[in-house]
XYZ file of C-alpha atoms in Angstrom:
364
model
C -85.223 -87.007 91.230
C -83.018 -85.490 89.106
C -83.769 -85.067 85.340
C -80.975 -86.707 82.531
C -78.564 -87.897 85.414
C -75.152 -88.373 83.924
C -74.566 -91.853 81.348
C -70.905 -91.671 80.674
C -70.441 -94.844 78.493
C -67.038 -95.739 79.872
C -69.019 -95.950 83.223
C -71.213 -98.247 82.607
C -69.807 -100.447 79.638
C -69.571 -103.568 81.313
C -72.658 -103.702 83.016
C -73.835 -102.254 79.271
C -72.899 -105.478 77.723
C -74.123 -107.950 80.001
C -77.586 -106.464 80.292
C -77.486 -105.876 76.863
C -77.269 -109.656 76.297
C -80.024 -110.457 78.898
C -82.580 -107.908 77.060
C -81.619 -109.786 73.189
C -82.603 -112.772 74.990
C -85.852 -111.779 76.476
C -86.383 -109.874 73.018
C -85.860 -112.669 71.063
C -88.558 -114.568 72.327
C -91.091 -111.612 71.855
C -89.851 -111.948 68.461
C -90.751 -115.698 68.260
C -94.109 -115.741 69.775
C -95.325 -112.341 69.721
C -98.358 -111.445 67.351
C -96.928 -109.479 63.894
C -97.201 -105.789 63.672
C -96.567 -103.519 60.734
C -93.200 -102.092 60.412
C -92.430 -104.774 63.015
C -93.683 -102.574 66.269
C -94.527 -106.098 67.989
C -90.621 -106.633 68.295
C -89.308 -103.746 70.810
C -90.024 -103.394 74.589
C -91.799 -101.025 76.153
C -91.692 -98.849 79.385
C -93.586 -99.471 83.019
C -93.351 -98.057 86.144
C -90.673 -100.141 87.303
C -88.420 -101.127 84.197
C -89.031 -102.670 80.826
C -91.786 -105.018 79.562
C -92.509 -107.236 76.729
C -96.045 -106.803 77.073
C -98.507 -109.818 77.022
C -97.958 -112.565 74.295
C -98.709 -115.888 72.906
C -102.270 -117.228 74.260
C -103.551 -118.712 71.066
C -102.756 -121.818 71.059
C -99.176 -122.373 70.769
C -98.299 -120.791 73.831
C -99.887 -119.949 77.285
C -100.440 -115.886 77.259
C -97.379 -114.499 78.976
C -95.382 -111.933 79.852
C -91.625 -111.163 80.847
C -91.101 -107.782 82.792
C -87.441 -106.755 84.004
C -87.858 -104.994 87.245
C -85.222 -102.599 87.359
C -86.229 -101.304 90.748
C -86.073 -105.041 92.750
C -83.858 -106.070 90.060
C -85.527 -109.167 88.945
C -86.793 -110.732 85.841
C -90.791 -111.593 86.293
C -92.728 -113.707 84.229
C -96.713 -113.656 84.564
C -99.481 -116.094 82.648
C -102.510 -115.324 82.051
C -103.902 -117.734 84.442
C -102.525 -116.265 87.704
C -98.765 -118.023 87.796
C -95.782 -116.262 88.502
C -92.498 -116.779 88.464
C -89.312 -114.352 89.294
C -85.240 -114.901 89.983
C -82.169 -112.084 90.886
C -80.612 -110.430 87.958
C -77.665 -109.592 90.413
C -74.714 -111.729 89.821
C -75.617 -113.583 86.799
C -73.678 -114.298 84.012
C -75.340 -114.316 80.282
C -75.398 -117.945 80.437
C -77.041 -118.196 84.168
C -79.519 -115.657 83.012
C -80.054 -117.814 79.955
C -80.342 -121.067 81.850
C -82.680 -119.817 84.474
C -85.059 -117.978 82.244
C -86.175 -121.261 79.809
C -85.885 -123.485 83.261
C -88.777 -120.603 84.631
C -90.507 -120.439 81.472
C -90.325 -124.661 80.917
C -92.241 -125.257 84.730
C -94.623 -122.777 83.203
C -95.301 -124.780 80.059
C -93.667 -121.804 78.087
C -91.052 -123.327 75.586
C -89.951 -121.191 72.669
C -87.645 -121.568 70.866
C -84.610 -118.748 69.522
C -81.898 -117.921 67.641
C -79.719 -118.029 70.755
C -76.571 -115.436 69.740
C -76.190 -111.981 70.388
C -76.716 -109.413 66.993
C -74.567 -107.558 66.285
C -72.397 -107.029 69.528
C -68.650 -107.324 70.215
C -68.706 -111.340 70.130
C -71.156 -113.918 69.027
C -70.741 -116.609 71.658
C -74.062 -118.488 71.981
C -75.452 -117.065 75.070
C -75.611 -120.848 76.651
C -71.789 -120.605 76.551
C -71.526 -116.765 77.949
C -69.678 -116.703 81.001
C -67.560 -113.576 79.990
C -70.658 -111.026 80.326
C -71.775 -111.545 84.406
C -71.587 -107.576 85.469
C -74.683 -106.571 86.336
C -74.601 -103.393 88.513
C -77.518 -102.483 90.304
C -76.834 -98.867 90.382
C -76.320 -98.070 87.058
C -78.956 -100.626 85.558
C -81.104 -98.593 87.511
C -79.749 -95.312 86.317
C -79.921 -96.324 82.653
C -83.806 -97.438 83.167
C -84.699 -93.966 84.597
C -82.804 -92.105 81.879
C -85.104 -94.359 79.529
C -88.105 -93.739 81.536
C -87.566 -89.447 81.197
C -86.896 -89.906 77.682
C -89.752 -91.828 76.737
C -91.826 -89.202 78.202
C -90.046 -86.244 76.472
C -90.780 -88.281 73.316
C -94.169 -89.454 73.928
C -94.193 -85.594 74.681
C -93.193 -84.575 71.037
C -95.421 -87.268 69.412
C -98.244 -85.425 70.602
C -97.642 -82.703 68.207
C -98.170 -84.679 65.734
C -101.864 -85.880 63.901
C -100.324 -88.324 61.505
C -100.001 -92.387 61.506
C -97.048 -92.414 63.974
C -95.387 -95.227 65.913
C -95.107 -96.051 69.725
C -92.412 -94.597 71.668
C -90.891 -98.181 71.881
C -87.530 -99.338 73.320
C -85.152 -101.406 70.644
C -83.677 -104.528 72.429
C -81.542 -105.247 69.326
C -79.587 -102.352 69.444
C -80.484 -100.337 72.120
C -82.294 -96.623 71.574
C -85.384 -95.308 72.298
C -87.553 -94.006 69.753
C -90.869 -92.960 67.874
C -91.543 -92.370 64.043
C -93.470 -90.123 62.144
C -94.927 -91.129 58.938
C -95.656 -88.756 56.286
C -98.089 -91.024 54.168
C -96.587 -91.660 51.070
C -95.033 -95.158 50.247
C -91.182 -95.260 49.708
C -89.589 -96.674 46.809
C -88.642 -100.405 47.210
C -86.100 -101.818 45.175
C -86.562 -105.066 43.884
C -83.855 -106.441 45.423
C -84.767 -104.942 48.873
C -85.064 -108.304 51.296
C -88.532 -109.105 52.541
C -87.906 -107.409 56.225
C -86.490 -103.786 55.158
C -89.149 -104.232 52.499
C -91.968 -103.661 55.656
C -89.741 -101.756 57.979
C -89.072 -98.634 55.205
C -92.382 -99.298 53.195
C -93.524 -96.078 54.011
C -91.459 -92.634 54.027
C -90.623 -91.834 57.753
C -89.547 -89.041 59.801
C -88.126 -90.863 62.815
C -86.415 -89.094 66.109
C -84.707 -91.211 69.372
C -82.076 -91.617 71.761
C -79.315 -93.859 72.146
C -76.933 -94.470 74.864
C -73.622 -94.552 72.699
C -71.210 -97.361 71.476
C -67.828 -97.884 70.341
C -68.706 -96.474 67.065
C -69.975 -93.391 68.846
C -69.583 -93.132 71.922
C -71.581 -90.506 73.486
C -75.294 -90.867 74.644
C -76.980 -88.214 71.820
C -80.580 -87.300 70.628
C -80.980 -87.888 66.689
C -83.140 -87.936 63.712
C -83.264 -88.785 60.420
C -85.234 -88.740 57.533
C -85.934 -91.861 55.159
C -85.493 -92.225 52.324
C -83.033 -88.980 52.736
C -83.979 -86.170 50.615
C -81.162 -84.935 48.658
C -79.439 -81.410 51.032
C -80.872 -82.845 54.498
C -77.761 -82.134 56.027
C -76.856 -78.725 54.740
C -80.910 -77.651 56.738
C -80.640 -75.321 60.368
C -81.002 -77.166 63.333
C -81.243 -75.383 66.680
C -80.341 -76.010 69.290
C -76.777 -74.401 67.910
C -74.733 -77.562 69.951
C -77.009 -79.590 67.546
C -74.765 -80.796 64.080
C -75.430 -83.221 60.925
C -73.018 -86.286 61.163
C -72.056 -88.651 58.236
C -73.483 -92.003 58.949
C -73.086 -95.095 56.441
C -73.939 -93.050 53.343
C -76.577 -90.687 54.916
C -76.845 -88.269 57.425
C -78.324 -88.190 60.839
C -78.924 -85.224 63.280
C -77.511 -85.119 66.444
C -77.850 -83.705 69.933
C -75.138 -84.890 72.675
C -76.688 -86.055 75.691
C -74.170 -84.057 77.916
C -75.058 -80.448 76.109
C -78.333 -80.732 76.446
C -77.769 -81.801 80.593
C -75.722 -78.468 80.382
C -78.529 -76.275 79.364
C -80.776 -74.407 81.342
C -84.074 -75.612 80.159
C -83.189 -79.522 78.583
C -86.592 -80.019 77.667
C -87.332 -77.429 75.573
C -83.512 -77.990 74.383
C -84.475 -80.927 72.949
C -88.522 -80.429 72.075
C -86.432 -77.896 69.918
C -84.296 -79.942 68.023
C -86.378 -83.008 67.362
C -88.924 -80.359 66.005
C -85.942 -78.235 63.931
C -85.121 -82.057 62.461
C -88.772 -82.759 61.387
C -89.027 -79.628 59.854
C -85.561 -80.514 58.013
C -87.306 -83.402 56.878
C -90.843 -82.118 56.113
C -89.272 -79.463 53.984
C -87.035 -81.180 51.364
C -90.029 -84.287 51.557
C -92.655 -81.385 50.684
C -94.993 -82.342 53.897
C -98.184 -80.636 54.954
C -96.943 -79.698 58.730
C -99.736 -77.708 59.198
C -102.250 -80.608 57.842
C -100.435 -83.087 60.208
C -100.560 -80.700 63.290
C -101.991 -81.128 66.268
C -101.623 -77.387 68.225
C -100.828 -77.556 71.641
C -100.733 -81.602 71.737
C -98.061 -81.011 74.429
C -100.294 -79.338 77.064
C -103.447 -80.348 76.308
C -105.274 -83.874 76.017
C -106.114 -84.183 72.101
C -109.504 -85.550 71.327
C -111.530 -86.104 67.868
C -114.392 -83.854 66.636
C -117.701 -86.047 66.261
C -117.843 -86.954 62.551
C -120.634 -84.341 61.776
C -118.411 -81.597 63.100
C -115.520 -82.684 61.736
C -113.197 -81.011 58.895
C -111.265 -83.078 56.607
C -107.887 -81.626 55.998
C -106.563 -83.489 52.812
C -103.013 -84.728 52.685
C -102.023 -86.222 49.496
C -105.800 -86.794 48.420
C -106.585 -88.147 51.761
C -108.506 -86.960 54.484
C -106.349 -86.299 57.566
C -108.552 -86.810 61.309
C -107.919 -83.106 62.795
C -107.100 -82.755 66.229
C -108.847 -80.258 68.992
C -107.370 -79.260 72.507
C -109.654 -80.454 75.389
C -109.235 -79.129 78.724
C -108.277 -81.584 81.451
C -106.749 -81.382 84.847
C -103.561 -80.710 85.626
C -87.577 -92.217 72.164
C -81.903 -99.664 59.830
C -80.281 -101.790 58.495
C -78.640 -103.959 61.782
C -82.863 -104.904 63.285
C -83.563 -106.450 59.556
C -80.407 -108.284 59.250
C -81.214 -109.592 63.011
C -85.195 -110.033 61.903
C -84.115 -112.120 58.889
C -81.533 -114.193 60.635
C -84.153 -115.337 63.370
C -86.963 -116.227 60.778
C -84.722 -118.672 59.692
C -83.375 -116.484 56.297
C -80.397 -115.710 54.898
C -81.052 -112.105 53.193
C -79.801 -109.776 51.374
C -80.013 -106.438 53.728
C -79.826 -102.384 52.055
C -78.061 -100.609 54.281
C -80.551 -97.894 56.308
C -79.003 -95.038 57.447
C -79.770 -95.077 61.272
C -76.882 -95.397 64.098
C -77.507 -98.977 65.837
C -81.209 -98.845 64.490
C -82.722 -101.320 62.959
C -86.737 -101.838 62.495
C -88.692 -98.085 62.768
């Protein structure tokens, strides 16, 4: 199968949008029953074997434990309970309203009835999706293209986390605005205003080093690689990056490094292309931040399976007067500001929102 197939976004923009509008659905009802998570990780999807999933939710009480999977490979939204039910109906042909319908008419003769904030965030229009007619491309072909795209990149990040000994997030797929993407936390807590809204408050709390993909919009509208750094250190944009097709771009105050999608599918080895510039943008970051690398390390993370020393063997590498857990190869066989405006919207708030620096990113 061929590795980073080509994602033009004029291709695919139509079929884009609509899907786009069935995932905020799906997503917004992990938001409503899921359990919290810090830095709000319980909100995004993540990856299977055959498209995207919501993973397993509710169960206590209010809800029966469920999940909602989109099978990208079939083509059909599945929802599973705990207690052995399933239900599943087409994706093909539906409009955002006939996806909208049929999903809470499946989850109802379930007994699964949450309730949403039922508009898109942040998208071209804000037409209640009971009322979305517009939206009904959904192409089979290129669904399926963008969910294998997702699938390689999740792996070359999940690849790159591995480097990496710190507190650092799932590689976690953002239904709100649409990248991939895993964060690195350096373990010192950002400075909070004390005007900073409630949301941003627990997505930032902590100063991150955060790396992803995203699949382009009208703003930008090119599939890239990026990172950033927050809060930016002052001169993060004037430090190397390599690849040399990799640049610094201006982006609502800050600055965000970038990688197109269609260099690095130009390159001879796009793996290590882009293994080297997510590392060249943590190291950016971990210089002008005045980060331990070599404390936070894990050598050879990428090729080997990374286990823990028993506690008597153990040596504490200290990181800001803590001790860090160090990691040791083991032989085995042979991817802000727009998710908290969203986040306080559906809890009901109206809040004041600091603008993050991330393209179409939201929560970390």
């Amino acid at each position: 199968m061929e590795l980073f197939p080509a994602m033009p976004l004029a291709e695919w923009a139509e079929a884009k949008e609509t899907f786009h509008r069935f995932t905020q659905i799906v997503g917004k009802i992990r938001l409503s029953v899921s359990n919290r998570r810090n830095h709000w990780w319980h909100v995004p999807f993540h990856l299977t074997g055959r498209g995207l999933t919501t993973r397993p939710m509710g169960g206590l009480g209010e809800q029966p434990l469920f999940s909602i999977d989109f099978d990208l490979v079939r083509h059909r939204l599945v929802v599973d309970v705990l207690d052995g039910r399933s239900a599943e109906f087409s994706l093909i042909g539906r409009s955002v309203a006939s996806f909208h319908e049929r999903l809470f008419e499946t989850l109802a003769g379930l007994g699964i009835r949450p309730e949403i904030w039922a508009v898109p965030f942040d998208l071209s229009d804000d037409t209640p999706f009971a009322e979305d007619t517009l939206h009904a491309r959904y192409d089979p072909v290129l669904i399926n293209r963008y969910w294998r795209i997702l699938s390689q990149v999740a792996q070359l990040l999940d690849r790159f986390a591995a480097d990496f000994s710190g507190k650092i997030s799932p590689v976690h797929h953002f239904w709100h605005t649409f990248d991939i993407a895993v964060t690195r936390y350096t373990g010192r807590a950002a400075p909070v205003s004390p005007e900073t809204d409630p949301v941003t408050r627990e997505a930032y709390s902590w100063e991150v080093i955060s790396s992803g993909f995203w699949f382009g919009d009208e703003e930008r509208p090119w599939p890239a690689f990026y990172s950033y750094t927050a809060p930016e250190p002052e001169g993060l944009e004037r430090e190397p990056l390599r690849p040399e097709q990799a640049e610094w771009i201006a982006a609502r105050g800050s600055h965000l490094a970038v990688l197109r999608y269609d260099d690095v599918r130009a390159m001879g080895d796009p793996v290590a292309a882009v293994l080297e510039f997510l590392d060249s943008a943590y190291q950016a970051g971990a210089r002008l931040t005045g980060l331990d690398v070599h404390a936070l390390a894990c050598p050879g993370a990428s090729r080997t399976r990374m286990t823990r020393r028993p506690e008597h063997t153990r040596a504490p590498a200290l990181q800001g007067g803590r001790a860090l857990n160090e990691c040791v190869p083991v032989r085995r066989s042979p991817l802000g500001e727009r998710r908290n405006a969203h986040l306080a919207r559906s809890h009901g708030r109206r809040l004041p929102v600091r603008r993050r620096t991330v393209p179409g990113r939201g929560l970390p």
